[in-house]
Coordinates of C-alpha atoms in Angstrom, one line a residue:
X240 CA 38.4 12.3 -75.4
X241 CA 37.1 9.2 -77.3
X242 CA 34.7 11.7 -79.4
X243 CA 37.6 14.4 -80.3
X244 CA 40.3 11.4 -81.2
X245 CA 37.4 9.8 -83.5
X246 CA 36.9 13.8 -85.2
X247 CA 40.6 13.7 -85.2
X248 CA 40.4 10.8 -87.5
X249 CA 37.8 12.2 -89.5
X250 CA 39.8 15.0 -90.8
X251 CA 38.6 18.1 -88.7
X252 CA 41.4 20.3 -86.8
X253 CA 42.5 20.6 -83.5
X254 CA 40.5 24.0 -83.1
X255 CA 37.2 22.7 -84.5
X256 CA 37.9 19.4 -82.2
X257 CA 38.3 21.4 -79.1
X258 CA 34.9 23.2 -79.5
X259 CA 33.1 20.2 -80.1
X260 CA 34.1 18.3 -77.2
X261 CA 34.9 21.0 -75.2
X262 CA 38.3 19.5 -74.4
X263 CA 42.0 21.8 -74.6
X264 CA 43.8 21.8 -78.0
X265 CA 47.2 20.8 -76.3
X266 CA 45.6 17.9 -74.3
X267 CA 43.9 16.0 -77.7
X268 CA 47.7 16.9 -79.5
X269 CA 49.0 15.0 -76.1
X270 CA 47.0 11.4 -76.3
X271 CA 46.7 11.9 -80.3
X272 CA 50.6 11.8 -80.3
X273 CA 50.6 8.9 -77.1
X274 CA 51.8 10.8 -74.7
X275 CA 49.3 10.0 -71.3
X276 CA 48.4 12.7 -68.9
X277 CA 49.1 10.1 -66.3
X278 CA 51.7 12.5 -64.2
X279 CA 50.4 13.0 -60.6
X280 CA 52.4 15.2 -57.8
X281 CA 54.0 13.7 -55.1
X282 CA 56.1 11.1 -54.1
X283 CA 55.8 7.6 -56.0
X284 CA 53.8 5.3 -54.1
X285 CA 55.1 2.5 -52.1
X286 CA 53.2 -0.3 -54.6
X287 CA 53.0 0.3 -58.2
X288 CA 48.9 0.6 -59.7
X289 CA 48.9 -2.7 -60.6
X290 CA 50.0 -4.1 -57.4
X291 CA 47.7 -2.0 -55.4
X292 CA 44.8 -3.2 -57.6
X293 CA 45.9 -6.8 -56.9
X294 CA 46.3 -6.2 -53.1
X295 CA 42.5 -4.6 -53.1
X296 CA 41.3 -8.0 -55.2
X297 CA 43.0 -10.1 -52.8
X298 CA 40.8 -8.0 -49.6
X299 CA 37.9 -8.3 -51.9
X300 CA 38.5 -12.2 -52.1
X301 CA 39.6 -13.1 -48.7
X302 CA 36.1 -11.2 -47.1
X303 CA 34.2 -13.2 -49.5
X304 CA 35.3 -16.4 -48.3
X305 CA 34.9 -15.5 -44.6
X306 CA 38.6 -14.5 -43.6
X307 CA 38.4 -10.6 -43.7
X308 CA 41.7 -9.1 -43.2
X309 CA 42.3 -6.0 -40.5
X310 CA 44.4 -3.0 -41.6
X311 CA 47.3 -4.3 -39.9
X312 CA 46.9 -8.1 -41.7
X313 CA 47.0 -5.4 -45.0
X314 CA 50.2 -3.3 -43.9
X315 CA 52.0 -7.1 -43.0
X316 CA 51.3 -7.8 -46.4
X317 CA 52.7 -5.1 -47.8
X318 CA 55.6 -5.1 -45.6
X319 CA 56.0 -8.7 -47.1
X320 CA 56.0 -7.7 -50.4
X321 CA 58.7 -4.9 -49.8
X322 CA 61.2 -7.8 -48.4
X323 CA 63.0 -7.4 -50.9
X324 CA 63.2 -3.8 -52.4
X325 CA 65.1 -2.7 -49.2
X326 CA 62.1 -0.4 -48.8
X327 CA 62.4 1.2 -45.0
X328 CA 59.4 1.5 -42.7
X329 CA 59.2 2.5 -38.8
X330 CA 59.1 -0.8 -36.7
X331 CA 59.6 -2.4 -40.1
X332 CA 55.4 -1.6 -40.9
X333 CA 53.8 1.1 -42.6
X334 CA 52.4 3.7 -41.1
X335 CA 49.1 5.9 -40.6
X336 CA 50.1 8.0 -43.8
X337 CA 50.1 5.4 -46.4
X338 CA 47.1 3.8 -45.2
X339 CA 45.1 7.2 -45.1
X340 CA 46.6 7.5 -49.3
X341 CA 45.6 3.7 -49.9
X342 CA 42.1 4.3 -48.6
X343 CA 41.8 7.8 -50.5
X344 CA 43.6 5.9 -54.0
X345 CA 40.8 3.3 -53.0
X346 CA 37.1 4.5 -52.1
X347 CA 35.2 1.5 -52.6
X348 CA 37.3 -0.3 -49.4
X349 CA 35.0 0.3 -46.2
X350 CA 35.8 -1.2 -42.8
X351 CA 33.1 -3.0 -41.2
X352 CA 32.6 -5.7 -38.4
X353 CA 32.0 -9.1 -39.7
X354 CA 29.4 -11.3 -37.7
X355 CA 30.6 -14.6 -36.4
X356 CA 29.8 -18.3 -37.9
X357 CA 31.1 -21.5 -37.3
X358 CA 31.7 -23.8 -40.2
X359 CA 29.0 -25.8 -40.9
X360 CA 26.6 -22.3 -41.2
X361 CA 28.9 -20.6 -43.7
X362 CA 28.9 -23.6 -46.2
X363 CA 25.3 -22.4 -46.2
X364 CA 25.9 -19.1 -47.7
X365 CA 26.7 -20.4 -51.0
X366 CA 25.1 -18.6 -53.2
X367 CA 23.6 -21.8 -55.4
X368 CA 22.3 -23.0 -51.7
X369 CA 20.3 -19.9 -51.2
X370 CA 19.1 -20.1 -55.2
X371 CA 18.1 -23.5 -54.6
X372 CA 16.0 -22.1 -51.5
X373 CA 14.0 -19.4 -52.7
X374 CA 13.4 -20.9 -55.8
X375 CA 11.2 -23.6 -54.5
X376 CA 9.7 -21.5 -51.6
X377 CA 8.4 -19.1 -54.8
X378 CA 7.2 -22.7 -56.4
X379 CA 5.3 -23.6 -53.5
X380 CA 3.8 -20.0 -52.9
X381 CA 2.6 -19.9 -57.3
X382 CA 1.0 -23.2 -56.9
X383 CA -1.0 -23.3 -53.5
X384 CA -1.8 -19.4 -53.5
X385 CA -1.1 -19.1 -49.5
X386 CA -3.0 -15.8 -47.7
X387 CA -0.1 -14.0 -45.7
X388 CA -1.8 -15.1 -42.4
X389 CA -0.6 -18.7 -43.4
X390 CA 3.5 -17.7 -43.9
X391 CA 5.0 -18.8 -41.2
X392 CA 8.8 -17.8 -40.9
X393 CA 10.8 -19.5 -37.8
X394 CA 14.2 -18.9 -37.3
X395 CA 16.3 -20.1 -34.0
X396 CA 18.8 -17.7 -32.5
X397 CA 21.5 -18.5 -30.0
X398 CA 23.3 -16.9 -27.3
X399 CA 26.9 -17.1 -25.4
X400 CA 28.1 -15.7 -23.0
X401 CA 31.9 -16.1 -23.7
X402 CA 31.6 -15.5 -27.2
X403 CA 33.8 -12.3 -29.0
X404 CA 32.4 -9.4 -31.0
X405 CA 33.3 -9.7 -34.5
X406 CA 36.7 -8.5 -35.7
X407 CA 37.0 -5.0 -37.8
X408 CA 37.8 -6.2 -41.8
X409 CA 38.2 -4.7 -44.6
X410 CA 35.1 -4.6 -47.2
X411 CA 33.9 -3.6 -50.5
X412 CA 31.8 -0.8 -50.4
X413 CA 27.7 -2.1 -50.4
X414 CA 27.9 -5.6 -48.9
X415 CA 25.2 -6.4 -46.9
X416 CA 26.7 -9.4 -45.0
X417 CA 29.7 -9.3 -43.6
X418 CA 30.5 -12.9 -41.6
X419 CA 34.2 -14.5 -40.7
X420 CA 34.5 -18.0 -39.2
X421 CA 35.2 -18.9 -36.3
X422 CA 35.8 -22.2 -34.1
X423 CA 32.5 -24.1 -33.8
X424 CA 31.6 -23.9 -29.9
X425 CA 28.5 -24.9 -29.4
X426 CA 27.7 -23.5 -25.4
X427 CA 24.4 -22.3 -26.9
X428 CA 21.0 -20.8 -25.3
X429 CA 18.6 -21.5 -28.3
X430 CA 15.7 -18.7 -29.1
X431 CA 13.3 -20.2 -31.6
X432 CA 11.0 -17.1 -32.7
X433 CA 8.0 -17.3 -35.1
X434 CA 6.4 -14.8 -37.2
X435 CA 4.2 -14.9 -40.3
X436 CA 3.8 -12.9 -43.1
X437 CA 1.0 -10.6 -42.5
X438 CA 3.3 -9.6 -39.0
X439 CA 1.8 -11.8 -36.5
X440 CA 4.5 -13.8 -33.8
X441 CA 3.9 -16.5 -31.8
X442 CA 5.4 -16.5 -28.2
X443 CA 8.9 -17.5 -28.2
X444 CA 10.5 -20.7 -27.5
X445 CA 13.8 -20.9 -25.0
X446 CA 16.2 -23.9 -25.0
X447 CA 18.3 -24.2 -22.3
X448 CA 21.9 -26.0 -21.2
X449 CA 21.3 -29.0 -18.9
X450 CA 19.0 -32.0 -18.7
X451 CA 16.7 -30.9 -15.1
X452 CA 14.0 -28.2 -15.6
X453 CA 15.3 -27.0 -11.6
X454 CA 14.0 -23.3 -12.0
X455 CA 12.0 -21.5 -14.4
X456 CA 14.4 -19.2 -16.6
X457 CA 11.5 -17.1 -18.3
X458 CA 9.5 -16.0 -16.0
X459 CA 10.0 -12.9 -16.7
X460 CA 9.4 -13.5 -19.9
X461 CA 6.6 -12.4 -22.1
X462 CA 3.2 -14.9 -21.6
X463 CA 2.8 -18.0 -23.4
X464 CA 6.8 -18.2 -23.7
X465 CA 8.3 -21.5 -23.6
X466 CA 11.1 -23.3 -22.5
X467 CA 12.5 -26.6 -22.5
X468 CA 16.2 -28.2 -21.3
X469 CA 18.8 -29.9 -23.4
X470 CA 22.0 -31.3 -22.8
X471 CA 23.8 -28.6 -24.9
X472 CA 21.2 -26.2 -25.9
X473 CA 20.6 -27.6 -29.3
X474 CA 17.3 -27.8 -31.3
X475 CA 16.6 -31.7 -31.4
X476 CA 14.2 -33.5 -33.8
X477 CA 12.3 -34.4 -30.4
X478 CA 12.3 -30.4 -29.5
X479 CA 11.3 -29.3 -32.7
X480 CA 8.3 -31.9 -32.4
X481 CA 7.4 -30.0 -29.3
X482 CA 7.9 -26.6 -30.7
X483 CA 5.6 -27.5 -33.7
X484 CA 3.0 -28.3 -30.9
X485 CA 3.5 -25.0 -29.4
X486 CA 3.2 -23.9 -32.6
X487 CA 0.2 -25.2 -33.4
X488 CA -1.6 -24.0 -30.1
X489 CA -1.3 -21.1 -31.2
X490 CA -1.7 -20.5 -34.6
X491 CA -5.1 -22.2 -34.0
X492 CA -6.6 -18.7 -32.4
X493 CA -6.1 -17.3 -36.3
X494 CA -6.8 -20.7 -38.7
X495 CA -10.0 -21.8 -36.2
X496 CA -10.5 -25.2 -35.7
X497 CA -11.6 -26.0 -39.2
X498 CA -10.1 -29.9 -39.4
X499 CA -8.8 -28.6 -43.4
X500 CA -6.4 -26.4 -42.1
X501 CA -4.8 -28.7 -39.8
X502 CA -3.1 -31.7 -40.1
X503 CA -1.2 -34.3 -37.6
X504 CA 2.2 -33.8 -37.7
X505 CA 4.2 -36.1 -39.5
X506 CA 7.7 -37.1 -39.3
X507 CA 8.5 -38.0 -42.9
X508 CA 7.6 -34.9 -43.8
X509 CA 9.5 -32.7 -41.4
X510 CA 12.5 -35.3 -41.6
X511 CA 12.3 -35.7 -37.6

């Protein structure tokens, strides 16, 4: 339309217009004159455009910040938003219907379940925190050239019982993570798993609620799995002492016992 209003401009007919951009006479007469195709069939919608646009911007924003909204948090809304135009729904929400035309009016909304995270882990997802991160791990990796064998990734994982699945929200189309946060229980059993970069893993390392080692939990487990008691399951500076121990045992089958590829562990360093 852009092309046949700018050979509009230029002098050449509606007829010679239409063949060049392939577009009907009447419709380029219509926008050259102002006046919109914008008529659509059908009943006008509860929410003008502009409204709906600002209710998806305000989903869009609220998953962002780790309070995803359901579809009925989004039909309350609207309902609060009708208050005053004496608009009528059925139990005073809207129904099936309109949410089936606001998701059709609105591809890119998706409905996914978010993954739980108390507060103090979601303050890490800011995106200047995770910047920060991988911009000095790709520093360190540039200057001292490290083989794959010698990337060690660890990353503790914990369990509970008690704890809820992650609530259906609302989401933009594509996002990778979806989180929402919760109360920060901390009833934990710790998994600390280890694995390096060319795909090599250490056996795991359980922590445990209580402060008596009275039965062994992993025996079951896989061989040369650890475990270790702590009054509430967390990963302690003491612990993570121990772990780097464990650690060390085994990496020591891949490195050798060369004494320039392994150092005493120190606690300024790992701030323990």
């Amino acid at each position: 339309m852009a092309k046949a209003l700018s050979a509009r401009e230029q002098g050449l007919s509606l007829q010679k217009c239409s063949m060049q951009s392939g577009m009907n006479k009447s419709a380029i007469a219509n926008w050259e004159e102002g006046r919109s195709q914008k008529r659509r069939r059908g009943p006008e919608t509860t929410l003008t455009f502009d409204e709906e646009e600002a209710l998806q911007k305000w989903i869009f924003q609220k998953c962002k910040s780790g309070h995803g909204v359901s579809v009925l948090d989004v039909k309350l809304k609207v309902a609060e938003i009708c208050q005053t135009r004496h608009t009528l729904f059925t139990n005073g929400i809207l129904g099936r219907s309109w949410w089936k035309g606001f998701r059709r009016r609105h591809p890119q909304l998706v409905i996914r379940v978010s993954e739980g995270l108390d507060q103090s882990r979601a303050i890490r997802f800011r995106p200047k925190i995770v910047k920060t991160l991988y911009e000095n791990l790709r520093m360190l990796y540039d200057e001292n050239k490290y083989p794959p064998s010698n990337i060690w990734n660890a990353d503790k994982t914990r369990f509970q019982g008690s704890r809820d699945k992650g609530m259906k929200i609302l989401a933009k189309k594509g996002t990778k993570s979806m989180y929402g946060i919760i109360c920060d229980s901390r009833e934990w059993m710790t998994i600390l798993c280890c694995v390096n970069a060319a795909g090599h893993a250490i056996p795991s390392y359980y922590i445990f609620k209580g402060s008596r080692m009275n039965a062994n939990y992993i025996e079951d487990c896989k061989a040369g799995d650890a475990m270790a008691m702590q009054k509430k399951a967390w990963m302690t500076g003491d612990l993570f002492q121990a772990w780097l121990e464990h650690l060390r045992k085994f990496i020591i089958q891949d490195i050798g016992f060369d004494s320039r590829h392994l150092k005493p562990v120190r606690r300024d360093v790992f701030g323990i």
